[in-house]
Amino acid sequence: MIPLSTRMRPETLEEFVGQEHFFYEGSLLYNAVRNRTFDCAVFFGPSGTGKTTLARIIAREMDSDFSEINASETGTKELKELLENARVRFFGLQKEKTYLYVDEFHRWNKLQQDSLLKALEEGVVRFIASTTENPYFAINNAILSRVRAVYEFKRLSEPELRRILENALRNETRGLGKLKLQCQPEALQMIAELSSGDARIALDTLGFISENLKPGGLVDLAAVGEAMQRQTHFYDKREDKYNLLSALQKSVRGSDPDAAVHYLARLIEGGADIHMIGRRLLVMASEDVGMAYPQAVSIVTACVQAAHMVGLPEARINLAQAVVLLASCPKSNSVITAIDEAAADLRKKDVDDVPDHLKDSHYAGAQKRGLGIGYKYPHAYGGYVQQQYLPDNLYREGVRYYRPTENGKEGAFKRFLESLRKRD
């Protein structure tokens, strides 16, 4: 049976869901496709985010010959044959352009990638490459210089995944509409949350459940949990997830590693994904630890990245390391206090302009306007010299946003700043 994700693949621009940071009605890419002025592009991002789908829609809208290959299965010989056929269509009687889509383009070596250069220069093919790797590292500069744009595809949001799933349940032609399935909203939400922004995983999970239910059957939390092999208990009460995240952060803030690890375990066992937990840990590293142990944000970032690489269940070890570190190191909230107070002043006060001596003076005519004059270069004074940096009215008020504590390494920063003020 054809997977639901394949059957429900969007066929028109209007059906495409996601990537609204660059693709929406009226965007340059959307208009280029509509106006048939689209040329070449590189799509990069995680699996299941719409790279292949959008490439196929573009080719269909261009009404041109379309060839799709996978770099892991196609060698240089096959590519040269394809390009020769495209050259015949382009220079022959047909005068027809060929759209070439190469999936997993990063799998080709430099020689294979360079085989495309002449065809691109001649305009024989219009080229779309997709890759899960950063193209600025995985694709030759010679190729990138001949491509009009590089588009980063991001993981689909939970609302976008729910919209895709709901459409599959309604669609009677390609989807599950004829089965008249009943579906708990919590079950769809759970599929969306546990799919890690991958539409293919979300749709195929729903498809697997539907194949094993009778027409009119119920898609509930138990079915989703069984299909995805995940615990579902806190999805019965959606606020539990946020209560556990809150308890985790407050345990870290209270320097109780035992409680913090307990709530981490409950989140993982309850089905929370790495993205959800990782985001909260990265916030805590700056909000609750901050300058008391500045290295915490780097270490936690490394732990979260490692967790993404290895995946669950092993990722629990990386996440636990981050949690134990955060709970066990000194704490300071001076960073969040500083930025929040600065933002509050911008909202409440009529703040003066940037002082003239701090304004950019690296252009002709700046000095005639009095900009940059009188600025003292601290390195010319041994690393520090007293001068005004705040806008005039805040300087006169003696505003202080950053108030360092004596906790951990922040004590050293506090003493350093105090020594500078004593010199003033």
Coordinates of C-alpha atoms in Angstrom, one line a residue:
M1 CA 0.0 0.0 0.0
I2 CA 1.2 3.5 -0.8
P3 CA 2.2 5.4 2.4
L4 CA -0.2 8.1 3.4
S5 CA 2.7 10.7 3.3
T6 CA 3.2 9.9 -0.4
R7 CA -0.5 10.0 -1.2
M8 CA -1.0 13.3 0.6
R9 CA 2.0 15.0 -1.0
P10 CA 0.8 18.5 -2.0
E11 CA 0.4 19.0 -5.7
T12 CA -0.2 22.8 -5.9
L13 CA 1.3 25.9 -4.4
E14 CA -2.0 26.4 -2.4
E15 CA -1.7 23.0 -0.8
F16 CA 1.9 23.5 0.4
V17 CA 2.2 24.0 4.2
G18 CA 5.1 25.5 6.1
Q19 CA 8.3 27.5 5.4
E20 CA 6.4 30.8 5.6
H21 CA 9.6 32.6 6.4
F22 CA 10.4 32.5 2.6
F23 CA 7.4 31.0 0.9
Y24 CA 4.0 32.7 1.1
E25 CA 1.6 34.3 -1.4
G26 CA 3.3 37.4 -2.6
S27 CA 6.8 36.3 -1.6
L28 CA 9.6 36.6 -4.2
L29 CA 9.9 32.8 -4.5
Y30 CA 6.1 32.4 -4.8
N31 CA 5.9 35.1 -7.5
A32 CA 8.9 33.6 -9.3
V33 CA 7.1 30.3 -9.6
R34 CA 3.7 31.9 -10.5
N35 CA 5.4 34.2 -13.1
R36 CA 7.6 31.3 -14.4
T37 CA 10.8 33.3 -13.8
F38 CA 12.2 30.7 -11.3
D39 CA 15.7 29.8 -12.1
C40 CA 17.9 27.7 -9.7
A41 CA 17.9 27.1 -6.0
V42 CA 19.3 25.0 -3.2
F43 CA 16.9 23.7 -0.6
F44 CA 18.4 22.6 2.7
G45 CA 17.0 21.4 6.0
P46 CA 15.8 18.4 7.9
S47 CA 13.8 15.5 6.4
G48 CA 10.1 15.8 6.0
T49 CA 9.9 19.6 5.8
G50 CA 8.9 19.8 2.1
K51 CA 12.0 20.1 0.0
T52 CA 11.2 17.4 -2.5
T53 CA 7.5 18.4 -2.5
L54 CA 8.2 22.1 -3.3
A55 CA 10.7 21.1 -6.0
R56 CA 8.1 18.9 -7.8
I57 CA 5.4 21.7 -7.5
I58 CA 7.8 24.2 -9.0
A59 CA 8.6 21.9 -11.9
R60 CA 4.9 21.3 -12.5
E61 CA 4.2 25.0 -12.4
M62 CA 7.0 25.7 -14.9
D63 CA 5.4 23.3 -17.3
S64 CA 8.8 22.0 -18.3
D65 CA 10.5 18.6 -18.6
F66 CA 11.4 17.4 -15.1
S67 CA 14.0 14.9 -14.0
E68 CA 14.4 13.8 -10.5
I69 CA 17.4 11.8 -9.2
N70 CA 19.0 10.9 -5.9
A71 CA 22.7 11.5 -5.6
S72 CA 23.2 8.4 -3.5
E73 CA 21.9 6.2 -6.4
T74 CA 23.1 8.2 -9.5
G75 CA 26.7 8.3 -10.7
T76 CA 28.6 10.6 -13.1
K77 CA 27.8 8.4 -16.1
E78 CA 24.0 8.6 -15.6
L79 CA 24.2 12.3 -14.9
K80 CA 26.1 13.0 -18.1
E81 CA 23.5 11.0 -20.1
L82 CA 20.7 13.1 -18.5
L83 CA 22.5 16.4 -19.2
E84 CA 23.1 15.3 -22.9
N85 CA 19.4 14.6 -23.3
A86 CA 18.6 18.0 -21.7
R87 CA 21.1 19.7 -24.2
V88 CA 19.3 18.1 -27.1
R89 CA 15.9 19.3 -25.9
F90 CA 17.3 22.8 -25.3
F91 CA 19.2 23.3 -28.5
G92 CA 17.1 21.1 -30.8
L93 CA 13.7 21.7 -32.3
Q94 CA 11.9 21.5 -29.0
K95 CA 13.7 24.5 -27.4
E96 CA 12.6 23.1 -24.1
K97 CA 14.2 23.7 -20.7
T98 CA 14.8 20.8 -18.3
Y99 CA 14.3 21.1 -14.5
L100 CA 16.7 18.8 -12.7
Y101 CA 16.1 18.0 -9.1
V102 CA 19.0 16.3 -7.2
D103 CA 18.0 14.9 -3.8
E104 CA 20.8 14.4 -1.2
F105 CA 23.1 16.5 -3.3
H106 CA 25.8 16.5 -0.6
R107 CA 26.5 12.8 -1.3
W108 CA 28.2 13.7 -4.6
N109 CA 31.9 14.4 -4.5
K110 CA 33.5 17.5 -6.0
L111 CA 34.1 15.9 -9.5
Q112 CA 30.4 14.8 -9.7
Q113 CA 29.1 18.2 -8.6
D114 CA 31.4 19.9 -11.1
S115 CA 29.8 17.8 -13.9
L116 CA 26.9 20.2 -13.7
L117 CA 28.8 23.4 -14.2
K118 CA 28.7 23.6 -18.0
A119 CA 25.0 22.8 -18.2
L120 CA 24.3 25.5 -15.7
E121 CA 26.4 28.1 -17.5
E122 CA 24.7 27.3 -20.8
G123 CA 21.2 27.4 -19.3
V124 CA 20.5 23.9 -20.5
V125 CA 19.1 22.9 -17.1
R126 CA 17.3 24.7 -14.3
F127 CA 18.7 23.2 -11.2
I128 CA 17.2 22.4 -7.7
A129 CA 19.3 20.6 -5.2
S130 CA 18.2 19.5 -1.8
T131 CA 20.4 18.5 1.1
T132 CA 20.2 18.0 4.9
E133 CA 23.8 19.3 5.2
N134 CA 24.8 23.0 5.4
P135 CA 25.3 23.8 1.6
Y136 CA 28.1 26.2 2.3
F137 CA 30.2 23.3 3.5
A138 CA 28.7 20.4 1.5
I139 CA 28.4 22.1 -2.0
N140 CA 31.2 23.4 -4.2
N141 CA 31.5 27.2 -4.3
A142 CA 31.4 27.0 -8.1
I143 CA 27.9 25.5 -7.9
L144 CA 26.7 27.9 -5.3
S145 CA 27.9 30.9 -7.4
R146 CA 25.6 29.8 -10.2
V147 CA 22.6 29.3 -8.1
R148 CA 20.2 32.2 -7.5
A149 CA 19.3 31.5 -3.9
V150 CA 19.7 29.1 -1.0
Y151 CA 16.6 28.4 1.0
E152 CA 16.7 27.0 4.5
F153 CA 13.7 24.7 5.4
K154 CA 12.8 24.6 9.0
R155 CA 11.0 21.9 11.0
L156 CA 7.3 22.2 10.8
S157 CA 5.5 23.7 13.8
E158 CA 2.9 21.7 15.7
P159 CA 0.0 23.8 14.3
E160 CA 1.3 23.2 10.8
L161 CA 1.5 19.4 11.4
R162 CA -2.0 19.4 12.9
R163 CA -3.3 21.2 9.8
I164 CA -1.6 18.6 7.6
L165 CA -3.1 15.7 9.7
E166 CA -6.6 17.2 9.7
N167 CA -6.5 17.6 5.9
A168 CA -5.5 13.9 5.6
L169 CA -8.5 12.9 7.7
R170 CA -10.9 15.0 5.6
N171 CA -9.5 14.2 2.1
E172 CA -11.6 11.5 0.5
T173 CA -9.6 11.3 -2.7
R174 CA -6.0 10.8 -1.5
G175 CA -6.5 10.7 2.3
L176 CA -8.6 8.9 4.9
G177 CA -11.9 10.7 4.5
K178 CA -13.8 7.7 3.3
L179 CA -12.9 5.8 6.5
K180 CA -14.9 8.3 8.6
L181 CA -12.4 7.9 11.4
Q182 CA -13.1 9.6 14.8
C183 CA -10.0 11.3 16.2
Q184 CA -9.4 12.8 19.6
P185 CA -7.8 16.3 19.4
E186 CA -5.3 15.2 22.0
A187 CA -4.2 12.3 19.8
L188 CA -3.5 14.6 16.8
Q189 CA -1.7 16.9 19.1
M190 CA 0.4 14.1 20.4
I191 CA 1.4 12.9 16.9
A192 CA 2.3 16.5 16.0
E193 CA 4.5 16.9 19.1
L194 CA 6.3 13.6 18.8
S195 CA 7.0 13.9 15.1
S196 CA 9.8 16.4 15.6
G197 CA 8.6 18.7 12.8
D198 CA 8.6 15.9 10.2
A199 CA 5.4 15.7 8.1
R200 CA 6.4 12.3 6.8
I201 CA 6.6 10.8 10.3
A202 CA 3.3 12.5 11.3
L203 CA 1.4 11.3 8.2
D204 CA 2.8 7.8 8.2
T205 CA 2.0 7.4 11.9
L206 CA -1.6 8.4 11.2
G207 CA -1.7 6.1 8.2
F208 CA -0.4 3.1 10.2
I209 CA -3.1 3.6 12.8
S210 CA -5.8 4.0 10.2
E211 CA -4.7 0.7 8.4
N212 CA -5.4 -1.2 11.6
L213 CA -8.7 0.3 12.6
K214 CA -12.2 -0.5 11.2
P215 CA -14.0 2.3 9.3
G216 CA -15.4 4.8 11.8
G217 CA -12.8 3.7 14.4
L218 CA -11.3 5.9 17.0
V219 CA -7.8 7.4 16.9
D220 CA -7.0 8.0 20.5
L221 CA -4.0 8.5 22.8
A222 CA -3.6 4.8 23.4
A223 CA -3.4 4.0 19.6
V224 CA -0.9 6.8 19.0
G225 CA 1.2 5.7 22.0
E226 CA 1.3 2.2 20.6
A227 CA 2.1 3.3 17.1
M228 CA 4.9 5.5 18.2
Q229 CA 6.0 3.3 21.1
R230 CA 5.9 6.2 23.5
Q231 CA 4.4 6.8 27.0
T232 CA 1.3 8.9 26.8
H233 CA 0.3 9.5 30.4
F234 CA 0.8 13.3 30.6
Y235 CA -1.0 13.9 27.3
D236 CA -4.2 13.0 29.1
K237 CA -3.8 16.3 30.9
R238 CA -1.9 18.7 28.7
E239 CA -0.9 21.0 31.5
D240 CA 1.2 18.3 33.1
K241 CA 3.9 18.7 30.5
Y242 CA 4.3 22.4 31.4
N243 CA 4.1 21.6 35.1
L244 CA 7.0 19.2 34.8
L245 CA 9.0 21.8 32.8
S246 CA 8.3 24.3 35.5
A247 CA 9.3 21.9 38.2
L248 CA 12.5 21.1 36.4
Q249 CA 13.5 24.7 36.1
K250 CA 12.7 25.5 39.7
S251 CA 14.6 22.5 40.9
V252 CA 17.6 23.6 38.9
R253 CA 17.2 27.2 40.2
G254 CA 17.1 25.8 43.7
S255 CA 20.3 23.8 43.2
D256 CA 18.6 20.4 43.8
P257 CA 20.1 18.0 41.2
D258 CA 18.2 15.0 42.5
A259 CA 14.8 16.7 42.0
A260 CA 15.9 18.1 38.7
V261 CA 16.9 14.7 37.3
H262 CA 13.6 13.3 38.7
Y263 CA 11.5 15.7 36.6
L264 CA 13.8 15.2 33.6
A265 CA 13.1 11.5 33.8
R266 CA 9.3 12.1 34.1
L267 CA 9.4 14.4 31.0
I268 CA 11.3 11.8 28.9
E269 CA 9.2 8.9 30.1
G270 CA 6.0 10.9 29.4
G271 CA 7.0 11.5 25.8
A272 CA 8.5 14.9 25.8
D273 CA 10.9 15.3 22.9
I274 CA 14.5 16.6 22.8
H275 CA 13.6 19.9 21.3
M276 CA 11.2 20.8 24.1
I277 CA 13.5 19.9 26.9
G278 CA 16.6 21.3 25.1
R279 CA 15.0 24.7 24.6
R280 CA 14.2 25.0 28.3
L281 CA 17.7 23.9 29.3
L282 CA 19.3 26.5 27.1
V283 CA 17.1 29.2 28.6
M284 CA 18.0 28.1 32.1
A285 CA 21.7 28.2 31.3
S286 CA 21.5 32.0 30.8
E287 CA 18.5 32.9 32.9
D288 CA 19.3 31.1 36.2
V289 CA 23.1 30.5 36.0
G290 CA 24.3 33.3 33.7
M291 CA 27.5 35.0 34.7
A292 CA 27.9 32.9 37.9
Y293 CA 29.2 30.2 35.6
P294 CA 29.4 31.6 32.0
Q295 CA 30.6 28.3 30.5
A296 CA 27.3 26.7 31.4
V297 CA 25.6 27.9 28.2
S298 CA 28.4 26.4 26.1
I299 CA 28.3 23.1 27.9
V300 CA 24.5 22.8 27.8
T301 CA 24.5 23.7 24.1
A302 CA 27.0 20.9 23.5
C303 CA 24.9 18.4 25.5
V304 CA 21.7 19.4 23.7
Q305 CA 23.4 19.0 20.3
A306 CA 24.8 15.7 21.3
A307 CA 21.3 14.6 22.4
H308 CA 20.0 15.5 18.9
M309 CA 22.8 13.5 17.2
V310 CA 22.4 10.3 19.2
G311 CA 18.6 10.4 19.7
L312 CA 16.5 8.8 22.4
P313 CA 16.9 6.6 24.5
E314 CA 20.7 7.4 24.7
A315 CA 20.0 11.2 24.5
R316 CA 18.7 11.0 28.1
I317 CA 22.3 10.7 29.3
N318 CA 23.4 13.9 27.5
L319 CA 20.3 15.8 28.8
A320 CA 20.9 14.5 32.3
Q321 CA 24.5 15.8 32.2
A322 CA 23.2 19.2 31.3
V323 CA 20.6 19.1 34.1
V324 CA 23.0 18.0 36.8
L325 CA 25.5 20.7 35.7
L326 CA 22.9 23.4 35.8
A327 CA 21.6 22.3 39.2
S328 CA 25.0 21.9 40.8
C329 CA 26.7 25.2 39.7
P330 CA 26.4 28.7 41.2
K331 CA 23.4 30.8 40.3
S332 CA 22.8 34.3 39.1
N333 CA 19.8 36.0 37.4
S334 CA 21.7 39.3 36.8
V335 CA 21.6 38.7 33.0
I336 CA 17.8 38.5 32.6
T337 CA 17.3 41.3 35.1
A338 CA 19.7 43.5 33.1
I339 CA 18.0 43.0 29.7
D340 CA 14.5 43.2 31.1
E341 CA 15.2 46.5 32.9
A342 CA 16.9 48.0 29.8
A343 CA 13.9 47.0 27.7
A344 CA 11.5 48.4 30.3
D345 CA 13.3 51.8 30.1
L346 CA 12.9 51.8 26.3
R347 CA 9.2 51.3 26.7
K348 CA 8.6 53.8 29.5
K349 CA 11.2 56.6 29.0
D350 CA 11.9 59.1 26.2
V351 CA 15.5 57.9 25.8
D352 CA 18.1 60.3 24.3
D353 CA 20.0 59.5 21.1
V354 CA 23.3 57.7 20.9
P355 CA 26.1 60.2 22.0
D356 CA 27.8 61.8 19.0
H357 CA 31.3 60.5 19.9
L358 CA 30.0 56.9 19.7
K359 CA 28.3 57.2 16.3
D360 CA 29.8 55.7 13.2
S361 CA 32.4 58.0 11.6
H362 CA 33.8 55.6 8.9
Y363 CA 32.4 57.5 6.0
A364 CA 33.0 60.8 4.2
G365 CA 31.3 63.8 5.8
A366 CA 30.9 62.2 9.3
Q367 CA 33.4 64.5 11.0
K368 CA 31.7 67.6 9.4
R369 CA 28.6 66.4 11.2
G370 CA 30.5 66.2 14.4
L371 CA 30.3 62.4 14.6
G372 CA 32.9 60.3 16.2
I373 CA 34.8 63.4 17.5
G374 CA 36.3 63.0 21.0
Y375 CA 35.9 59.2 21.1
K376 CA 38.7 57.6 23.2
Y377 CA 40.0 54.3 22.0
P378 CA 40.3 52.2 25.2
H379 CA 43.1 50.0 23.9
A380 CA 45.2 53.1 23.5
Y381 CA 44.9 53.7 27.3
G382 CA 45.9 50.3 28.4
G383 CA 42.4 48.7 28.0
Y384 CA 40.2 51.2 29.8
V385 CA 39.5 54.9 29.8
Q386 CA 36.6 56.8 31.4
Q387 CA 34.1 58.2 29.0
Q388 CA 30.3 58.4 28.6
Y389 CA 28.6 55.5 26.8
L390 CA 24.9 55.7 27.8
P391 CA 22.5 58.2 26.2
D392 CA 22.7 61.6 28.0
N393 CA 19.6 61.3 30.2
L394 CA 20.3 57.8 31.3
Y395 CA 24.0 58.8 32.0
R396 CA 22.8 61.7 34.2
E397 CA 20.5 59.3 36.1
G398 CA 23.5 57.0 36.8
V399 CA 21.5 54.0 35.4
R400 CA 22.8 50.6 36.3
Y401 CA 21.2 47.5 34.6
Y402 CA 23.8 44.9 35.3
R403 CA 24.2 44.3 39.0
P404 CA 26.6 41.4 39.5
T405 CA 26.4 39.0 42.4
E406 CA 29.3 37.4 44.4
N407 CA 28.2 34.0 43.2
G408 CA 30.7 31.8 41.5
K409 CA 32.8 33.3 38.8
E410 CA 30.5 36.4 38.7
G411 CA 32.3 37.7 41.8
A412 CA 35.5 38.2 39.7
F413 CA 33.5 40.3 37.1
K414 CA 32.0 42.3 39.9
R415 CA 35.3 43.1 41.5
F416 CA 36.8 44.0 38.1
L417 CA 33.9 46.5 37.3
E418 CA 34.1 48.0 40.8
S419 CA 37.9 48.6 40.3
L420 CA 37.2 50.5 37.1
R421 CA 34.6 52.7 38.8
K422 CA 37.0 53.5 41.6
R423 CA 39.5 54.7 39.0
D424 CA 36.9 57.1 37.7

